[in-house]
């Protein structure tokens, strides 16, 4: 709920500033500088995500994108109406929720709009299980969008970045217990106990016991 909370507060602040015709030239200039930095980081985050990378930390990319949008909404609230590309750009950020609202009203775009809205505003639930200083297993659940968690391999890369390889295993269940045992320098043994949906029956529960390459994330 952090994403929707931050964006809702920024949206309400923007509406309040517009109604009261509040003007803070110094604050506007400072916020523009912050917004430009966040814009660059947001563009880099999207480029990294397309290629399977991201900034270190499970929620770092989402926080960057959220603060980018929130700073744009804040700027719209304290900016005076002008006929230029910069103002229309801010107005576009402000109008985006209304576009989603129209999409919800139209029957033929309702499903797609719900998926987009949940992807943008819904926070995912992440858990990371450390293998060593460079690798970890991550589970990610996204509300009603994913019935079961997505299991990914996370590898530290290049100081501030990490590589995420999704769906290294697919037990179709949430983990009840997980044991990771590193084997040599290039593989890890994953012993996963789940409540349902595993491949092996172990004492009334279900489990997965497999070895995965650390570099490619492939089953061995």
Tab-separated table of C-alpha atoms in Angstrom, residues 11 20 24 55 61 65 88 110 126 138 160 176 185 192 198:
chain	number	residue	atom	x	y	z
A	11	UNK	CA	-2.376	13.915	-5.734
A	20	UNK	CA	-5.544	27.697	-3.297
A	24	UNK	CA	6.493	28.707	-4.300
A	55	UNK	CA	18.862	-1.480	-8.832
A	61	UNK	CA	12.887	0.354	-8.732
A	65	UNK	CA	9.138	5.207	-10.145
A	88	UNK	CA	1.433	19.744	-20.639
A	110	UNK	CA	-12.062	-2.767	-18.339
A	126	UNK	CA	8.913	-9.905	-1.679
A	138	UNK	CA	13.543	-14.304	-4.166
A	160	UNK	CA	24.557	-0.790	-7.599
A	176	UNK	CA	6.549	-23.064	4.212
A	185	UNK	CA	31.099	-22.154	-6.595
A	192	UNK	CA	11.651	-26.358	-0.501
A	198	UNK	CA	4.946	-29.550	-4.724
